[in-house]
PDB file of C-alpha atoms and ligand atoms in Angstrom:
ATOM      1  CA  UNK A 374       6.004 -20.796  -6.830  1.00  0.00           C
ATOM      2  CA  UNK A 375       8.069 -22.908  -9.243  1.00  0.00           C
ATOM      3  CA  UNK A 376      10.480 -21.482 -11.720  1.00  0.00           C
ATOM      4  CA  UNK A 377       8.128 -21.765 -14.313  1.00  0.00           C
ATOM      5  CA  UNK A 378       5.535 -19.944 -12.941  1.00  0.00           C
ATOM      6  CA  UNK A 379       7.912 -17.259 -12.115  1.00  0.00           C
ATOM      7  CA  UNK A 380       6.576 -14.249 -13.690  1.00  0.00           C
ATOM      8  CA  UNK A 381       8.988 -11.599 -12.328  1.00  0.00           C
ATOM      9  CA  UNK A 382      12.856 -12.819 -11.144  1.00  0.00           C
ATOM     10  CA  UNK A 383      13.849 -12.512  -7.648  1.00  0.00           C
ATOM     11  CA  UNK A 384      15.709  -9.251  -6.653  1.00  0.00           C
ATOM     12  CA  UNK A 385      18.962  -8.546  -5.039  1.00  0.00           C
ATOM     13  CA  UNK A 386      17.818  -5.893  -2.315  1.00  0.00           C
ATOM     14  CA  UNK A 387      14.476  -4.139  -1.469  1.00  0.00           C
ATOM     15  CA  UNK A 388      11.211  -4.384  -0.337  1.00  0.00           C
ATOM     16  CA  UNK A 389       8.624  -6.787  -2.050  1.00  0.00           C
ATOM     17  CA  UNK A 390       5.111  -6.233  -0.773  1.00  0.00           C
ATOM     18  CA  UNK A 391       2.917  -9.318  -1.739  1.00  0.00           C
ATOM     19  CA  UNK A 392      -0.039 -10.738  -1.371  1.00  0.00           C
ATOM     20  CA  UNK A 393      -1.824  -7.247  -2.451  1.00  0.00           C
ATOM     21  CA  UNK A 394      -5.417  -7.254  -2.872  1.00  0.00           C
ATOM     22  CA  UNK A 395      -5.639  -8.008  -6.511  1.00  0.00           C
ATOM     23  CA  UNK A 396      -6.220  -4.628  -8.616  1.00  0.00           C
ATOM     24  CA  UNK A 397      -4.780  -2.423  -6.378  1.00  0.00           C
ATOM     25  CA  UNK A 398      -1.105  -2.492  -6.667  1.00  0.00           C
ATOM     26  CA  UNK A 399      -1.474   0.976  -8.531  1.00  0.00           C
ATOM     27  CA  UNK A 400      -2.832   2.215  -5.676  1.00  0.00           C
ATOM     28  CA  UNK A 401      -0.104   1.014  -3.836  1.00  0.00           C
ATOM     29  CA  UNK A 402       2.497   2.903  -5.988  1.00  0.00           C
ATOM     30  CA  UNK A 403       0.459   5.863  -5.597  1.00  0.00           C
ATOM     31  CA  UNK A 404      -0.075   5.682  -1.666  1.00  0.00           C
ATOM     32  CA  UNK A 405       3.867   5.333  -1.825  1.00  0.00           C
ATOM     33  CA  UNK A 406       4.686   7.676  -3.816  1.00  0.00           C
ATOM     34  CA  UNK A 407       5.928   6.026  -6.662  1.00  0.00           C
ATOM     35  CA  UNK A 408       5.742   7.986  -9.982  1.00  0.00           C
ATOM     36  CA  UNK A 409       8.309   5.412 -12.113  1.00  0.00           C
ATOM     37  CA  UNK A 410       9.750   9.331 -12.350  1.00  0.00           C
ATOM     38  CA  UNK A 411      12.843   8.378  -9.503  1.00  0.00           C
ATOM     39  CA  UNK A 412      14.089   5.856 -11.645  1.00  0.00           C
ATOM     40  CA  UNK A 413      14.191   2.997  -9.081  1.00  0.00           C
ATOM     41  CA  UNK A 414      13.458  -0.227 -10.640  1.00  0.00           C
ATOM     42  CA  UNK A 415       9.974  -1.216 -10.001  1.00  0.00           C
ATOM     43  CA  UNK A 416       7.910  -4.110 -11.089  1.00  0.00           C
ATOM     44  CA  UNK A 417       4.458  -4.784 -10.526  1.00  0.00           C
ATOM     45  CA  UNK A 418       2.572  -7.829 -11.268  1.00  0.00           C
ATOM     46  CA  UNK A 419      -1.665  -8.303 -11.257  1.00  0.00           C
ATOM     47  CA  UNK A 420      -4.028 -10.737 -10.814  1.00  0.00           C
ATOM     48  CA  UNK A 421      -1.700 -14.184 -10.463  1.00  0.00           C
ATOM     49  CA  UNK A 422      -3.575 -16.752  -8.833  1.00  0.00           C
ATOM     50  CA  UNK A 423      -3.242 -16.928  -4.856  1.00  0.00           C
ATOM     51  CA  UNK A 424      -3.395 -19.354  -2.553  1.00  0.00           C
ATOM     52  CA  UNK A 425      -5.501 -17.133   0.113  1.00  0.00           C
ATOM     53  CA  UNK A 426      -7.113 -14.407  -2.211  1.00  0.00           C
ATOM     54  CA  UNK A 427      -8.710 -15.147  -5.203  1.00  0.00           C
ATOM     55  CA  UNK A 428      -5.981 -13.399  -7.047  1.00  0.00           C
ATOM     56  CA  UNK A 429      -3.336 -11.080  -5.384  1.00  0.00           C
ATOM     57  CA  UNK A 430      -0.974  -8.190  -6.867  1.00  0.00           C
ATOM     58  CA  UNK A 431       2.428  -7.916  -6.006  1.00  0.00           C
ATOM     59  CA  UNK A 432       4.889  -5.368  -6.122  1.00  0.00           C
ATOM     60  CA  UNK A 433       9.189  -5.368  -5.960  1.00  0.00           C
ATOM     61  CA  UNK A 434      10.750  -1.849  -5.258  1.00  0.00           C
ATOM     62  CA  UNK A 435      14.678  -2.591  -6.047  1.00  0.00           C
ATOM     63  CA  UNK A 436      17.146  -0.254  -3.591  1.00  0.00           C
ATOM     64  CA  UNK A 437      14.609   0.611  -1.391  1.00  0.00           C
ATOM     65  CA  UNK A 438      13.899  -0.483   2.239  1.00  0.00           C
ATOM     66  CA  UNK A 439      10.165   1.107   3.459  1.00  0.00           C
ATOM     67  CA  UNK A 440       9.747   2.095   6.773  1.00  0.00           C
ATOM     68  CA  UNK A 441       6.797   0.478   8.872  1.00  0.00           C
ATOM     69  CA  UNK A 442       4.802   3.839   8.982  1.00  0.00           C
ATOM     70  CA  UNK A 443       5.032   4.062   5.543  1.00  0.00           C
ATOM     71  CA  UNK A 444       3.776   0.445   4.175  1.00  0.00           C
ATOM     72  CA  UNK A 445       0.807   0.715   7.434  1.00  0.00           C
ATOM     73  CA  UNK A 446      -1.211   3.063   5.555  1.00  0.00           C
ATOM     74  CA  UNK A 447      -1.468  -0.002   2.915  1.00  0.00           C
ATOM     75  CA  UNK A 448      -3.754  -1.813   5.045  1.00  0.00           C
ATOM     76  CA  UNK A 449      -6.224   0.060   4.480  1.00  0.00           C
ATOM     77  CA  UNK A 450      -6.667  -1.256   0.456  1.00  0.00           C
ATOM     78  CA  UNK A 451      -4.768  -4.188   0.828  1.00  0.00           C
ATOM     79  CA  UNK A 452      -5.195  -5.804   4.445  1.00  0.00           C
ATOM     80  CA  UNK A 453      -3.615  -8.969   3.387  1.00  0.00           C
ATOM     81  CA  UNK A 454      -0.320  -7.511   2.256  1.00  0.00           C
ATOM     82  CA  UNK A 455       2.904  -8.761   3.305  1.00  0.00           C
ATOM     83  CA  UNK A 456       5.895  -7.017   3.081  1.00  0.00           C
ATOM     84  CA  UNK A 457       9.252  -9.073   2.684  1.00  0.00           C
ATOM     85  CA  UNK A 458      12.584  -7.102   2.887  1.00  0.00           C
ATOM     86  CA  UNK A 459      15.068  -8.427   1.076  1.00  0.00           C
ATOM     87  CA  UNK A 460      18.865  -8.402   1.038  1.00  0.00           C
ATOM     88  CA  UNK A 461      21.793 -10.087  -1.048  1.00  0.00           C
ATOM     89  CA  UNK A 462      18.535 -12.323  -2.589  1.00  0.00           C
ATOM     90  CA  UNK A 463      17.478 -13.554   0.954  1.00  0.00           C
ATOM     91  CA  UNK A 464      14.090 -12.724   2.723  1.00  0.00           C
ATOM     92  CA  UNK A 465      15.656 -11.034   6.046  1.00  0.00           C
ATOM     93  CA  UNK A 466      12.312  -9.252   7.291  1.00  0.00           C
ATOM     94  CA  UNK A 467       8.572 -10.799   6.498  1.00  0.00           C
ATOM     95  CA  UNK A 468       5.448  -8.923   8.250  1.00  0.00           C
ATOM     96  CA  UNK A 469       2.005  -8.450   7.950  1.00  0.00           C
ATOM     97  CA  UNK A 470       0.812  -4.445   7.221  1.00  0.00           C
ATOM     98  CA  UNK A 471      -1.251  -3.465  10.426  1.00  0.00           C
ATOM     99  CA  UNK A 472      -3.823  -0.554  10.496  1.00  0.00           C
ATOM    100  CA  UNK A 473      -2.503   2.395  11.946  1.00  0.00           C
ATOM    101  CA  UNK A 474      -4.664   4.958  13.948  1.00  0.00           C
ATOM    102  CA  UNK A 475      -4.360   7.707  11.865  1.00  0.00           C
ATOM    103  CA  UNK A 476      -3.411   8.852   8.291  1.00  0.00           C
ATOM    104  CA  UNK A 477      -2.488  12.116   7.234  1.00  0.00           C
ATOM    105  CA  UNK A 478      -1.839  13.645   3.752  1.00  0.00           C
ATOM    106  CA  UNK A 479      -2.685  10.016   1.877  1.00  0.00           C
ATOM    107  CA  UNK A 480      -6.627  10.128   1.299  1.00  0.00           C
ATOM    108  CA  UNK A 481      -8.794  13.123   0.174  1.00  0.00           C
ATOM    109  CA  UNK A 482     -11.830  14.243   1.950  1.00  0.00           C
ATOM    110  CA  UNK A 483     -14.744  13.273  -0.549  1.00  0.00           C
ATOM    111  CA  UNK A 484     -16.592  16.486   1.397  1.00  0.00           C
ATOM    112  CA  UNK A 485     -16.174  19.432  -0.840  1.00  0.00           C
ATOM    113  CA  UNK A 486     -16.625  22.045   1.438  1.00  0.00           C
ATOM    114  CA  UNK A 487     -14.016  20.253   4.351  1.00  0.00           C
ATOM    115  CA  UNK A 488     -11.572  22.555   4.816  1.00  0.00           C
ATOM    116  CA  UNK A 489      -8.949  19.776   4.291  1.00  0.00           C
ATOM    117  CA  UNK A 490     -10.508  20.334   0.326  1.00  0.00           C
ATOM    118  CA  UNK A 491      -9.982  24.086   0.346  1.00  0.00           C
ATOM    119  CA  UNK A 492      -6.976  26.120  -1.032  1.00  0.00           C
ATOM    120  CA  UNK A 493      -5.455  26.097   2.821  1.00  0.00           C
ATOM    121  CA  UNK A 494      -2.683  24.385   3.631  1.00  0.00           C
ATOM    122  CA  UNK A 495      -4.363  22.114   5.299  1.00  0.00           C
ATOM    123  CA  UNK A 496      -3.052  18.177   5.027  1.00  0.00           C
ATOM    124  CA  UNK A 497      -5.645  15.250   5.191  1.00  0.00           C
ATOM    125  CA  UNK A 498      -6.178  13.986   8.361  1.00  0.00           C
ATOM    126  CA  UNK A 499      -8.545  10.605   8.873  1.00  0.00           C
ATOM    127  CA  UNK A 500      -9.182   8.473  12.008  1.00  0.00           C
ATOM    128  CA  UNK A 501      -8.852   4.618  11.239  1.00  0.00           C
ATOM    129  CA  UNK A 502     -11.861   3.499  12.646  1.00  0.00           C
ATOM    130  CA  UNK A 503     -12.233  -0.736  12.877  1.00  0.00           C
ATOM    131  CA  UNK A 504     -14.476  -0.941   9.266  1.00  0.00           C
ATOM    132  CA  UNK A 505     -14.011   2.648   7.842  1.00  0.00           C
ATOM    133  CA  UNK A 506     -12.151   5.894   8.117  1.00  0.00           C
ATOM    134  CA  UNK A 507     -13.410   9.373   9.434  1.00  0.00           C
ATOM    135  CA  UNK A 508     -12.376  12.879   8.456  1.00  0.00           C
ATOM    136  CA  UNK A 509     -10.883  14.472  11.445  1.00  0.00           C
ATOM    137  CA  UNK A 510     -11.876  18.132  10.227  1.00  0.00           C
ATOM    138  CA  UNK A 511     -15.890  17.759   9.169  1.00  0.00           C
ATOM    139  CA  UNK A 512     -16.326  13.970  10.328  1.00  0.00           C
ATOM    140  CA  UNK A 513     -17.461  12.452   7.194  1.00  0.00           C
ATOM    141  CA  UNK A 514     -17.148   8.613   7.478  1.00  0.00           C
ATOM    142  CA  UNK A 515     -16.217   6.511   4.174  1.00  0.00           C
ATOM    143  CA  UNK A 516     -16.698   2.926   4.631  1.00  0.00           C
ATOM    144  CA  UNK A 517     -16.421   1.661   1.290  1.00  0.00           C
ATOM    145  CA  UNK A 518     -14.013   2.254  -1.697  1.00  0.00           C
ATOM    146  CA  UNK A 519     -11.550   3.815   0.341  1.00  0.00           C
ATOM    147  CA  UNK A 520      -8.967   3.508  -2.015  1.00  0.00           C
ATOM    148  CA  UNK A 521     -11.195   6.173  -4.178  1.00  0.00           C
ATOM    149  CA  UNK A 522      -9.917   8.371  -2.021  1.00  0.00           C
ATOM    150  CA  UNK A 523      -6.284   8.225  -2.616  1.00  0.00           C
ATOM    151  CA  UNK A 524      -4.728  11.751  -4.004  1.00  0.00           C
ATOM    152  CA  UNK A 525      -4.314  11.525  -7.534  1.00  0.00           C
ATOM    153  CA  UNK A 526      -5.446   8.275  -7.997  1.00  0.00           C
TER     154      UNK A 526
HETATM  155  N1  LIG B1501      11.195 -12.492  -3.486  1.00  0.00           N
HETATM  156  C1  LIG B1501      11.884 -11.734  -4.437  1.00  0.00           C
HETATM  157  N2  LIG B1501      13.250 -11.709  -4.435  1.00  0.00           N
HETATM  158  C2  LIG B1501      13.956 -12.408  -3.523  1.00  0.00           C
HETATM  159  C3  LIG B1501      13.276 -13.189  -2.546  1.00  0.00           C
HETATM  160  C4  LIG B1501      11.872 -13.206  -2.558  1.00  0.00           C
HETATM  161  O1  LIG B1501      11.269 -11.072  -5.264  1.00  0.00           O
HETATM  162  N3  LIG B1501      15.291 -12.368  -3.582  1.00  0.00           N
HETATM  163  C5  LIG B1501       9.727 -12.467  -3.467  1.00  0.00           C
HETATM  164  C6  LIG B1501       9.083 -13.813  -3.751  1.00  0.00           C
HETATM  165  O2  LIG B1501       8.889 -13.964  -5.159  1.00  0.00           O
HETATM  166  C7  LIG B1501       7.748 -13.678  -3.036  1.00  0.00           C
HETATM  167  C8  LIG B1501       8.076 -12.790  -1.836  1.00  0.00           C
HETATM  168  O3  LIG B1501       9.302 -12.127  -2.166  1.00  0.00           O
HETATM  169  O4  LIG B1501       6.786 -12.990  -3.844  1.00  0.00           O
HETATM  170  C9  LIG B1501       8.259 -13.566  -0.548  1.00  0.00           C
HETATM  171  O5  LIG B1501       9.264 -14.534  -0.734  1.00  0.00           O
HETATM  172  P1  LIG B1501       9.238 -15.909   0.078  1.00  0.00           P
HETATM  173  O6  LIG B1501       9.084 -15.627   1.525  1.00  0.00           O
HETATM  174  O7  LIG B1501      10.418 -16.703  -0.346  1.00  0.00           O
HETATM  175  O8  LIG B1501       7.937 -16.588  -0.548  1.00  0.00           O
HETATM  176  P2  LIG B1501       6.758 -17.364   0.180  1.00  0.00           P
HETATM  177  O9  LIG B1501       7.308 -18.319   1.179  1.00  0.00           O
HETATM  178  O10 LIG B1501       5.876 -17.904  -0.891  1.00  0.00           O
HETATM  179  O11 LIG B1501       6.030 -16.176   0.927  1.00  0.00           O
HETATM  180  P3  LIG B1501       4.663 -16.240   1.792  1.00  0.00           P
HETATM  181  O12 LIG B1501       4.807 -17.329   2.786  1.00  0.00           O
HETATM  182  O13 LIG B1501       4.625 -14.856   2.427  1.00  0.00           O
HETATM  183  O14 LIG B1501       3.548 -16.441   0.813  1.00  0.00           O
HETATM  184 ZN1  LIG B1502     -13.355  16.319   5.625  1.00  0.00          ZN
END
């Protein structure tokens, strides 16, 4: 991307994660846990043109490195991500996202009466099946609009 298309500058250290399925960075920043409360710089940028999607989402956390078990559950809205760590303005770490077996405490059983649902303090807990996900408490599969499942989103 030249300068001038440059919609957000480069940053000094962090994580960038790029190449987001366009409209769901939110989701993103809610899967992670990202509030804008911490006051971390954040920036998030939507629907730019993309060479392999038809328009992608990306979004810089400043100061933070993420762990791989924490950017894998993004696969699951945005298979295409990339995440690029970054240090002293250089890209020291680039990796695809890659679907992890299992996610726990991220998505919300659409099932009302699952007992992940109830007042028990009970965390989420799906299987990541090859096209969908499955509740490992009542076994309801979701196949589409997964990310209609993330808490609070
Ligand atoms: N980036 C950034 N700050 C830096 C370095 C890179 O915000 N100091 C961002 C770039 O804007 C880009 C992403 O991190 O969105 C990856 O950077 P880079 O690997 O240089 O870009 P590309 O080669 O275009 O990446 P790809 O091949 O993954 O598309
Ligand atoms: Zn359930």
């Amino acid at each position: 991307m030249s300068d001038q298309q440059l919609r957000v500058s480069k940053i000094e250290d962090g994580t960038v994660i790029d190449h987001i399925t366009g409209g769901q960075a939110l989701n993103v920043l809610t899967i992670l846990e990202i509030t804008g409360r911490a006051g971390v710089p954040v920036s998030v940028v939507m629907h730019v043109p993309s060479d392999h999607l038809s328009t992608k989402d990306i979004v810089k956390i400043e100061g933070r490195e993420l762990s791989e078990a924490e950017v894998d559950v993004l696969s699951l809205i945005a298979p295409s991500a990339t995440i690029n760590i970054i240090r002293d303005y250089e890209v020291v770490d680039k990796r695809r996202v890659t679907r992890p077996d299992r996610v726990i405490g991220v998505l919300h059983c659409p099932n009302p009466n699952c007992i992940s649902t109830k007042d028990e303090p009970v965390e989420s807990n799906f299987e990541v099946l090859d096209d969908a996900v499955r509740c490992a408490y009542c076994d309801t599969i979701v196949r589409d609009d997964i990310a209609a499942l993330i808490d609070d989103a």
